[in-house]
Amino acid sequence: MLAAGTVVVITGASSGIGRAVGLAFAHRGARLVLAARSAEALSQVARECTAAHPQAEAAAVPADVTDADAMTGLADTALARYGRVDVWVNAAGVGVLGRLDAVPPADVLRSWEVNVLGTLHGARAALRVMRGQGRGVLIDVSSVLGGAVTAPYMGAYAAAKAALVVLDEVMRQELIISGDHDVAVCTVLPAGVDTPFFQHSANHTGRRVRTLPAVATPERVARAVLHTAARPRARVVVGPGARLLPWAHALAPGLVRGLIRRRTEHGYLGAPGTAPVTTGTLYAPSGATAAVSGDRHAAARTAARRAFALAAAGAVGARFIATRSRTRVRTGSPTHVHLRPRARVGIGSPTRVRMRPHIPARRLSRRR
């Protein structure tokens, strides 16, 4: 468990996972430096965090993660205000929907600038401080999509999230070489999460997002981030199917790809012409649409899944107990007789088998 007063820097803190992470740390009395492009929304988050715990503090620093100097300034703000950085969470990210041959190159480039270079700028600023102070935890929010599996119309996003897995692995190796064993680099890979991600994504499909797979709440991902900060691990997957999906993909990649392809094409997206082409929050901050949840009712859906699982487990358990009870009644009955076959073979005739009761040897000797 993290102690109150832990100093945490969070990018992408105005909305979605970043906002949920900030509130989760604040409820434990952390001292926060929050960064995002949406200044007004960020100020609101800072007020919420400050009110979450008597020892919680929060400073709002409007910044764009694609600006390397801004990330350096973010680290300097944390040092000037609190004297150190214990945890740095790179949660800023943007999405792009569309066929790779239809998404404008400028939008692909911008998404990679935010998702890859923005995370790298934050990591460089964090590691500079952490290596100097001799300890710290860097947490980069990647995704199961790209980190383990792929999906159509999400190529630019998945490629960026896959890049984070590689970059984090390289940073871990380099920290070992330099002897910085108390500086940890952790990659958190959520599955589907109920955030405003799809409302904020650039959409070049011309199709609205109709439904989504089983999704986790942002608060669930935030708890995983807190646990990772307290007990660093190289990779942490979180969300419905997050552990099963990579395993299934490794075992039967063709089958999993086919299922994802069909589900995305026929389940998650609406018909052509049901949504306008937009650039989402690629070039503009989320502003008034910033929020923790994407209103996909993840909490209710999670509760329903757990209730179904408990009911199924209860039914299986009840059937097992009933079966065992019937078996005990049969085997314990005094009228139960074991039958042992006795063969009589006649010359020139087929073998005849007659069933007779098995009499223990002790009883047989008495009868004789």
Short mmCIF file of C-alpha atoms in Angstrom, two decimals:
data_model
loop_
_atom_site.label_atom_id
_atom_site.label_comp_id
_atom_site.label_asym_id
_atom_site.label_seq_id
_atom_site.Cartn_x
_atom_site.Cartn_y
_atom_site.Cartn_z
CA MET A 1 0.00 0.00 0.00
CA LEU A 2 1.31 3.43 -0.95
CA ALA A 3 1.91 5.86 1.87
CA ALA A 4 0.15 9.20 2.07
CA GLY A 5 2.31 11.93 0.64
CA THR A 6 3.53 9.87 -2.34
CA VAL A 7 4.40 12.24 -5.19
CA VAL A 8 2.73 11.24 -8.46
CA VAL A 9 2.86 12.84 -11.91
CA ILE A 10 0.07 11.89 -14.33
CA THR A 11 -0.31 12.82 -17.99
CA GLY A 12 -3.69 12.61 -19.69
CA ALA A 13 -5.25 13.41 -16.32
CA SER A 14 -8.28 15.36 -17.55
CA SER A 15 -10.27 12.37 -18.82
CA GLY A 16 -10.61 8.60 -18.92
CA ILE A 17 -8.01 6.37 -17.32
CA GLY A 18 -5.72 9.27 -16.40
CA ARG A 19 -8.49 11.03 -14.49
CA ALA A 20 -9.49 7.82 -12.69
CA VAL A 21 -5.85 7.20 -11.75
CA GLY A 22 -5.50 10.71 -10.33
CA LEU A 23 -8.60 10.32 -8.16
CA ALA A 24 -7.48 6.88 -6.97
CA PHE A 25 -4.10 8.21 -5.83
CA ALA A 26 -5.76 11.25 -4.26
CA HIS A 27 -8.04 9.05 -2.13
CA ARG A 28 -4.85 7.67 -0.59
CA GLY A 29 -3.47 11.08 0.25
CA ALA A 30 -1.02 11.42 -2.65
CA ARG A 31 0.48 14.70 -3.79
CA LEU A 32 -0.22 15.07 -7.48
CA VAL A 33 1.01 16.98 -10.51
CA LEU A 34 -1.63 16.62 -13.22
CA ALA A 35 -1.05 17.34 -16.91
CA ALA A 36 -3.38 17.53 -19.93
CA ARG A 37 -4.28 19.95 -22.71
CA SER A 38 -7.74 20.80 -21.34
CA ALA A 39 -6.91 23.50 -18.79
CA GLU A 40 -10.44 23.97 -17.45
CA ALA A 41 -11.17 20.26 -17.12
CA LEU A 42 -7.76 19.73 -15.54
CA SER A 43 -8.47 22.39 -12.91
CA GLN A 44 -11.72 20.62 -12.05
CA VAL A 45 -9.88 17.32 -11.60
CA ALA A 46 -7.31 19.01 -9.36
CA ARG A 47 -10.10 20.35 -7.13
CA GLU A 48 -11.71 16.91 -6.93
CA CYS A 49 -8.39 15.33 -6.00
CA THR A 50 -7.64 17.90 -3.32
CA ALA A 51 -11.03 17.27 -1.74
CA ALA A 52 -10.62 13.46 -1.81
CA HIS A 53 -8.34 13.18 1.24
CA PRO A 54 -7.13 15.52 4.02
CA GLN A 55 -3.50 15.02 2.95
CA ALA A 56 -4.08 15.09 -0.80
CA GLU A 57 -2.65 17.92 -2.89
CA ALA A 58 -2.93 18.52 -6.62
CA ALA A 59 -1.30 20.95 -9.04
CA ALA A 60 -2.77 21.36 -12.54
CA VAL A 61 -0.19 21.94 -15.29
CA PRO A 62 -1.71 22.35 -18.77
CA ALA A 63 0.71 20.71 -21.21
CA ASP A 64 0.89 18.82 -24.49
CA VAL A 65 2.84 15.57 -24.22
CA THR A 66 4.12 15.96 -27.77
CA ASP A 67 6.22 18.89 -26.54
CA ALA A 68 9.42 17.46 -25.02
CA ASP A 69 10.22 20.72 -23.27
CA ALA A 70 6.77 20.74 -21.68
CA MET A 71 7.42 17.29 -20.20
CA THR A 72 10.76 18.45 -18.83
CA GLY A 73 8.96 21.44 -17.31
CA LEU A 74 6.38 19.09 -15.79
CA ALA A 75 9.12 17.18 -13.98
CA ASP A 76 10.70 20.44 -12.84
CA THR A 77 7.34 21.58 -11.44
CA ALA A 78 7.06 18.39 -9.39
CA LEU A 79 10.60 18.85 -8.06
CA ALA A 80 10.06 22.49 -7.22
CA ARG A 81 6.77 21.80 -5.46
CA TYR A 82 7.43 18.48 -3.72
CA GLY A 83 11.16 17.82 -4.04
CA ARG A 84 10.90 14.44 -5.77
CA VAL A 85 8.88 12.18 -8.09
CA ASP A 86 7.91 8.78 -6.68
CA VAL A 87 5.57 7.63 -9.46
CA TRP A 88 5.07 8.87 -13.03
CA VAL A 89 2.05 7.60 -15.01
CA ASN A 90 1.89 8.19 -18.77
CA ALA A 91 -1.84 7.86 -19.49
CA ALA A 92 -2.26 10.37 -22.34
CA GLY A 93 -3.53 8.79 -25.55
CA VAL A 94 -5.67 9.35 -28.62
CA GLY A 95 -7.38 6.97 -31.04
CA VAL A 96 -7.87 6.78 -34.81
CA LEU A 97 -10.49 4.58 -36.48
CA GLY A 98 -10.27 3.71 -40.15
CA ARG A 99 -8.65 1.57 -42.82
CA LEU A 100 -4.92 2.15 -42.96
CA ASP A 101 -5.17 3.09 -46.63
CA ALA A 102 -7.94 5.60 -45.87
CA VAL A 103 -6.71 7.41 -42.76
CA PRO A 104 -4.85 10.62 -43.74
CA PRO A 105 -1.11 10.32 -43.07
CA ALA A 106 -1.25 13.49 -40.97
CA ASP A 107 -3.72 11.84 -38.58
CA VAL A 108 -1.60 8.69 -38.31
CA LEU A 109 1.46 10.83 -37.59
CA ARG A 110 -0.37 12.86 -34.97
CA SER A 111 -1.63 9.74 -33.19
CA TRP A 112 1.91 8.36 -33.06
CA GLU A 113 3.23 11.67 -31.80
CA VAL A 114 0.82 11.54 -28.87
CA ASN A 115 0.80 7.81 -28.11
CA VAL A 116 4.47 7.00 -28.75
CA LEU A 117 6.58 10.16 -28.70
CA GLY A 118 4.42 11.74 -25.99
CA THR A 119 4.94 8.72 -23.77
CA LEU A 120 8.66 8.67 -24.58
CA HIS A 121 8.99 12.39 -23.72
CA GLY A 122 7.30 11.74 -20.37
CA ALA A 123 9.47 8.68 -19.72
CA ARG A 124 12.68 10.59 -20.44
CA ALA A 125 11.66 13.40 -18.08
CA ALA A 126 10.70 10.89 -15.37
CA LEU A 127 13.85 8.78 -15.67
CA ARG A 128 16.07 11.84 -15.47
CA VAL A 129 14.61 12.61 -12.05
CA MET A 130 14.34 9.03 -10.82
CA ARG A 131 17.87 8.06 -11.74
CA GLY A 132 19.11 11.18 -9.97
CA GLN A 133 17.22 10.38 -6.77
CA GLY A 134 17.99 6.66 -7.02
CA ARG A 135 14.44 5.29 -7.10
CA GLY A 136 11.00 5.63 -8.65
CA VAL A 137 8.30 3.86 -10.64
CA LEU A 138 7.43 4.72 -14.24
CA ILE A 139 4.10 3.32 -15.47
CA ASP A 140 3.13 3.49 -19.15
CA VAL A 141 -0.47 2.72 -20.12
CA SER A 142 -0.41 0.59 -23.27
CA SER A 143 -3.23 -1.74 -24.41
CA VAL A 144 -3.98 -5.41 -25.01
CA LEU A 145 -4.91 -4.16 -28.49
CA GLY A 146 -1.49 -3.88 -30.07
CA GLY A 147 0.32 -5.23 -27.06
CA ALA A 148 -1.12 -8.72 -27.63
CA VAL A 149 -3.75 -8.76 -30.39
CA THR A 150 -4.85 -6.63 -33.37
CA ALA A 151 -8.17 -5.55 -34.85
CA PRO A 152 -9.28 -4.04 -38.17
CA TYR A 153 -9.76 -0.26 -38.38
CA MET A 154 -7.46 0.22 -35.37
CA GLY A 155 -4.11 -0.25 -37.06
CA ALA A 156 -2.56 3.13 -36.26
CA TYR A 157 -3.56 2.91 -32.60
CA ALA A 158 -2.51 -0.73 -32.19
CA ALA A 159 0.89 -0.05 -33.76
CA ALA A 160 1.49 2.79 -31.31
CA LYS A 161 0.54 0.67 -28.29
CA ALA A 162 2.75 -2.16 -29.51
CA ALA A 163 5.62 0.31 -29.72
CA LEU A 164 5.20 1.15 -26.02
CA VAL A 165 5.68 -2.49 -25.06
CA VAL A 166 8.97 -2.56 -26.95
CA LEU A 167 10.18 0.80 -25.63
CA ASP A 168 9.46 -0.18 -22.04
CA GLU A 169 11.32 -3.47 -22.43
CA VAL A 170 14.34 -1.63 -23.81
CA MET A 171 14.26 0.88 -20.95
CA ARG A 172 14.20 -1.96 -18.42
CA GLN A 173 17.28 -3.50 -20.01
CA GLU A 174 19.12 -0.18 -20.08
CA LEU A 175 18.34 0.51 -16.41
CA ILE A 176 19.83 -2.87 -15.49
CA ILE A 177 22.97 -2.08 -17.47
CA SER A 178 23.35 1.32 -15.77
CA GLY A 179 22.82 -0.20 -12.33
CA ASP A 180 19.58 1.68 -11.58
CA HIS A 181 17.94 -1.32 -9.97
CA ASP A 182 15.54 0.72 -7.83
CA VAL A 183 13.96 2.43 -10.82
CA ALA A 184 11.11 0.33 -12.22
CA VAL A 185 9.46 0.58 -15.64
CA CYS A 186 6.02 -1.01 -15.79
CA THR A 187 3.60 -1.51 -18.69
CA VAL A 188 -0.13 -1.69 -17.94
CA LEU A 189 -2.17 -3.31 -20.72
CA PRO A 190 -5.94 -2.83 -20.32
CA ALA A 191 -8.50 -4.61 -22.45
CA GLY A 192 -11.68 -2.66 -23.29
CA VAL A 193 -12.31 0.18 -20.85
CA ASP A 194 -15.44 2.31 -20.42
CA THR A 195 -13.96 5.75 -21.11
CA PRO A 196 -14.82 8.47 -23.67
CA PHE A 197 -12.08 6.99 -25.89
CA PHE A 198 -14.32 6.27 -28.88
CA GLN A 199 -16.17 9.57 -28.58
CA HIS A 200 -12.78 11.31 -28.65
CA SER A 201 -11.22 9.18 -31.41
CA ALA A 202 -10.77 10.40 -34.95
CA ASN A 203 -13.21 8.41 -37.10
CA HIS A 204 -12.56 7.83 -40.79
CA THR A 205 -14.82 4.80 -41.14
CA GLY A 206 -18.05 6.75 -41.66
CA ARG A 207 -19.61 4.27 -39.21
CA ARG A 208 -20.67 4.90 -35.64
CA VAL A 209 -19.43 2.72 -32.81
CA ARG A 210 -22.52 0.63 -32.12
CA THR A 211 -21.48 -1.72 -29.32
CA LEU A 212 -18.31 -2.62 -27.51
CA PRO A 213 -16.96 -5.87 -26.06
CA ALA A 214 -17.04 -6.54 -22.34
CA VAL A 215 -15.40 -3.48 -20.82
CA ALA A 216 -13.75 -2.72 -17.50
CA THR A 217 -14.46 0.38 -15.48
CA PRO A 218 -11.74 3.06 -15.45
CA GLU A 219 -11.63 2.62 -11.68
CA ARG A 220 -10.59 -1.01 -12.13
CA VAL A 221 -7.66 0.03 -14.30
CA ALA A 222 -6.79 2.74 -11.76
CA ARG A 223 -6.64 0.12 -9.00
CA ALA A 224 -4.28 -1.93 -11.14
CA VAL A 225 -2.06 1.12 -11.58
CA LEU A 226 -2.02 1.71 -7.81
CA HIS A 227 -1.07 -1.90 -7.13
CA THR A 228 1.65 -1.68 -9.76
CA ALA A 229 3.05 1.47 -8.17
CA ALA A 230 3.16 -0.26 -4.78
CA ARG A 231 4.52 -3.55 -6.15
CA PRO A 232 6.13 -2.91 -9.53
CA ARG A 233 5.86 -5.59 -12.19
CA ALA A 234 7.10 -5.47 -15.77
CA ARG A 235 3.69 -6.09 -17.37
CA VAL A 236 0.20 -5.99 -15.94
CA VAL A 237 -2.93 -6.91 -17.90
CA VAL A 238 -6.33 -5.82 -16.65
CA GLY A 239 -9.93 -6.11 -17.81
CA PRO A 240 -12.39 -8.76 -19.06
CA GLY A 241 -10.51 -11.43 -20.99
CA ALA A 242 -7.21 -9.58 -20.67
CA ARG A 243 -5.36 -12.67 -19.48
CA LEU A 244 -7.23 -15.17 -21.63
CA LEU A 245 -7.04 -13.28 -24.93
CA PRO A 246 -3.22 -13.21 -25.32
CA TRP A 247 -3.05 -16.87 -24.32
CA ALA A 248 -5.76 -17.83 -26.82
CA HIS A 249 -4.07 -15.77 -29.54
CA ALA A 250 -0.75 -17.53 -28.93
CA LEU A 251 -2.47 -20.93 -29.03
CA ALA A 252 -4.78 -20.36 -32.02
CA PRO A 253 -3.91 -17.02 -33.69
CA GLY A 254 -5.96 -17.62 -36.83
CA LEU A 255 -9.10 -18.44 -34.88
CA VAL A 256 -8.77 -15.43 -32.58
CA ARG A 257 -8.05 -13.05 -35.47
CA GLY A 258 -11.09 -14.34 -37.30
CA LEU A 259 -13.34 -13.88 -34.29
CA ILE A 260 -12.07 -10.34 -33.68
CA ARG A 261 -12.40 -9.47 -37.36
CA ARG A 262 -15.99 -10.67 -37.62
CA ARG A 263 -17.02 -9.18 -34.31
CA THR A 264 -15.53 -5.79 -35.19
CA GLU A 265 -17.03 -5.69 -38.66
CA HIS A 266 -20.52 -6.95 -37.82
CA GLY A 267 -20.93 -6.18 -34.14
CA TYR A 268 -19.03 -3.12 -33.00
CA LEU A 269 -19.54 -0.81 -35.97
CA GLY A 270 -22.77 0.40 -37.52
CA ALA A 271 -23.66 0.62 -41.18
CA PRO A 272 -21.71 2.89 -43.56
CA GLY A 273 -22.87 6.49 -43.46
CA THR A 274 -24.03 6.39 -39.83
CA ALA A 275 -21.28 8.72 -38.55
CA PRO A 276 -19.47 11.77 -39.95
CA VAL A 277 -15.74 11.80 -40.57
CA THR A 278 -14.09 13.54 -37.60
CA THR A 279 -10.63 14.17 -36.18
CA GLY A 280 -11.81 13.84 -32.58
CA THR A 281 -9.29 15.13 -30.05
CA LEU A 282 -6.23 14.61 -32.24
CA TYR A 283 -5.62 18.32 -32.63
CA ALA A 284 -7.93 19.86 -30.02
CA PRO A 285 -8.35 19.14 -26.28
CA SER A 286 -11.41 17.27 -25.06
CA GLY A 287 -12.72 20.31 -23.18
CA ALA A 288 -16.29 19.93 -21.92
CA THR A 289 -16.45 16.27 -23.05
CA ALA A 290 -13.69 15.24 -20.62
CA ALA A 291 -14.97 12.60 -18.20
CA VAL A 292 -13.93 9.44 -16.42
CA SER A 293 -16.59 7.19 -17.92
CA GLY A 294 -17.82 6.72 -21.47
CA ASP A 295 -21.36 5.82 -20.30
CA ARG A 296 -21.08 2.22 -21.47
CA HIS A 297 -22.44 1.02 -18.10
CA ALA A 298 -19.34 -1.03 -17.42
CA ALA A 299 -20.07 -1.31 -13.70
CA ALA A 300 -23.53 -2.78 -14.30
CA ARG A 301 -22.23 -5.12 -16.99
CA THR A 302 -19.41 -6.26 -14.72
CA ALA A 303 -21.89 -6.93 -11.91
CA ALA A 304 -24.09 -8.92 -14.30
CA ARG A 305 -21.13 -11.01 -15.49
CA ARG A 306 -20.10 -11.75 -11.91
CA ALA A 307 -23.65 -12.63 -10.87
CA PHE A 308 -23.95 -15.02 -13.81
CA ALA A 309 -20.59 -16.61 -12.97
CA LEU A 310 -21.61 -17.05 -9.31
CA ALA A 311 -24.97 -18.54 -10.32
CA ALA A 312 -23.29 -20.94 -12.73
CA ALA A 313 -20.73 -21.95 -10.11
CA GLY A 314 -23.52 -22.49 -7.58
CA ALA A 315 -25.48 -24.68 -9.99
CA VAL A 316 -22.42 -26.79 -10.77
CA GLY A 317 -21.63 -27.12 -7.05
CA ALA A 318 -25.20 -28.14 -6.21
CA ARG A 319 -25.22 -30.76 -8.95
CA PHE A 320 -21.88 -32.13 -7.77
CA ILE A 321 -23.10 -32.43 -4.17
CA ALA A 322 -26.32 -34.12 -5.28
CA THR A 323 -24.39 -36.62 -7.39
CA ARG A 324 -22.05 -37.44 -4.52
CA SER A 325 -25.00 -37.92 -2.18
CA ARG A 326 -26.69 -40.40 -4.54
CA THR A 327 -23.44 -42.29 -4.96
CA ARG A 328 -23.00 -42.64 -1.18
CA VAL A 329 -26.55 -43.99 -0.79
CA ARG A 330 -25.97 -46.70 -3.41
CA THR A 331 -22.57 -47.81 -2.13
CA GLY A 332 -23.72 -47.85 1.51
CA SER A 333 -26.88 -49.95 0.94
CA PRO A 334 -26.93 -53.38 2.74
CA THR A 335 -28.68 -54.98 -0.23
CA HIS A 336 -25.88 -54.12 -2.58
CA VAL A 337 -24.34 -57.26 -4.12
CA HIS A 338 -21.10 -57.43 -6.08
CA LEU A 339 -21.43 -59.80 -9.02
CA ARG A 340 -18.43 -61.73 -10.29
CA PRO A 341 -18.55 -63.56 -13.62
CA ARG A 342 -17.84 -67.36 -13.68
CA ALA A 343 -17.00 -68.98 -16.97
CA ARG A 344 -17.83 -72.54 -17.99
CA VAL A 345 -16.19 -73.81 -21.11
CA GLY A 346 -17.55 -76.91 -22.79
CA ILE A 347 -15.83 -78.94 -25.52
CA GLY A 348 -17.09 -77.88 -28.87
CA SER A 349 -19.40 -75.26 -27.42
CA PRO A 350 -19.06 -71.48 -27.08
CA THR A 351 -18.01 -69.99 -23.78
CA ARG A 352 -20.92 -69.46 -21.45
CA VAL A 353 -20.71 -66.87 -18.70
CA ARG A 354 -23.00 -67.00 -15.67
CA MET A 355 -23.09 -64.27 -13.07
CA ARG A 356 -22.99 -65.40 -9.44
CA PRO A 357 -22.76 -63.44 -6.20
CA HIS A 358 -19.27 -62.90 -4.89
CA ILE A 359 -18.87 -64.65 -1.51
CA PRO A 360 -15.84 -63.69 0.59
CA ALA A 361 -13.32 -66.52 1.09
CA ARG A 362 -13.87 -66.58 4.85
CA ARG A 363 -17.62 -67.26 4.50
CA LEU A 364 -17.00 -69.84 1.78
CA SER A 365 -14.69 -71.89 4.06
CA ARG A 366 -17.33 -71.97 6.77
CA ARG A 367 -19.98 -73.28 4.37
CA ARG A 368 -17.68 -76.07 3.33
#
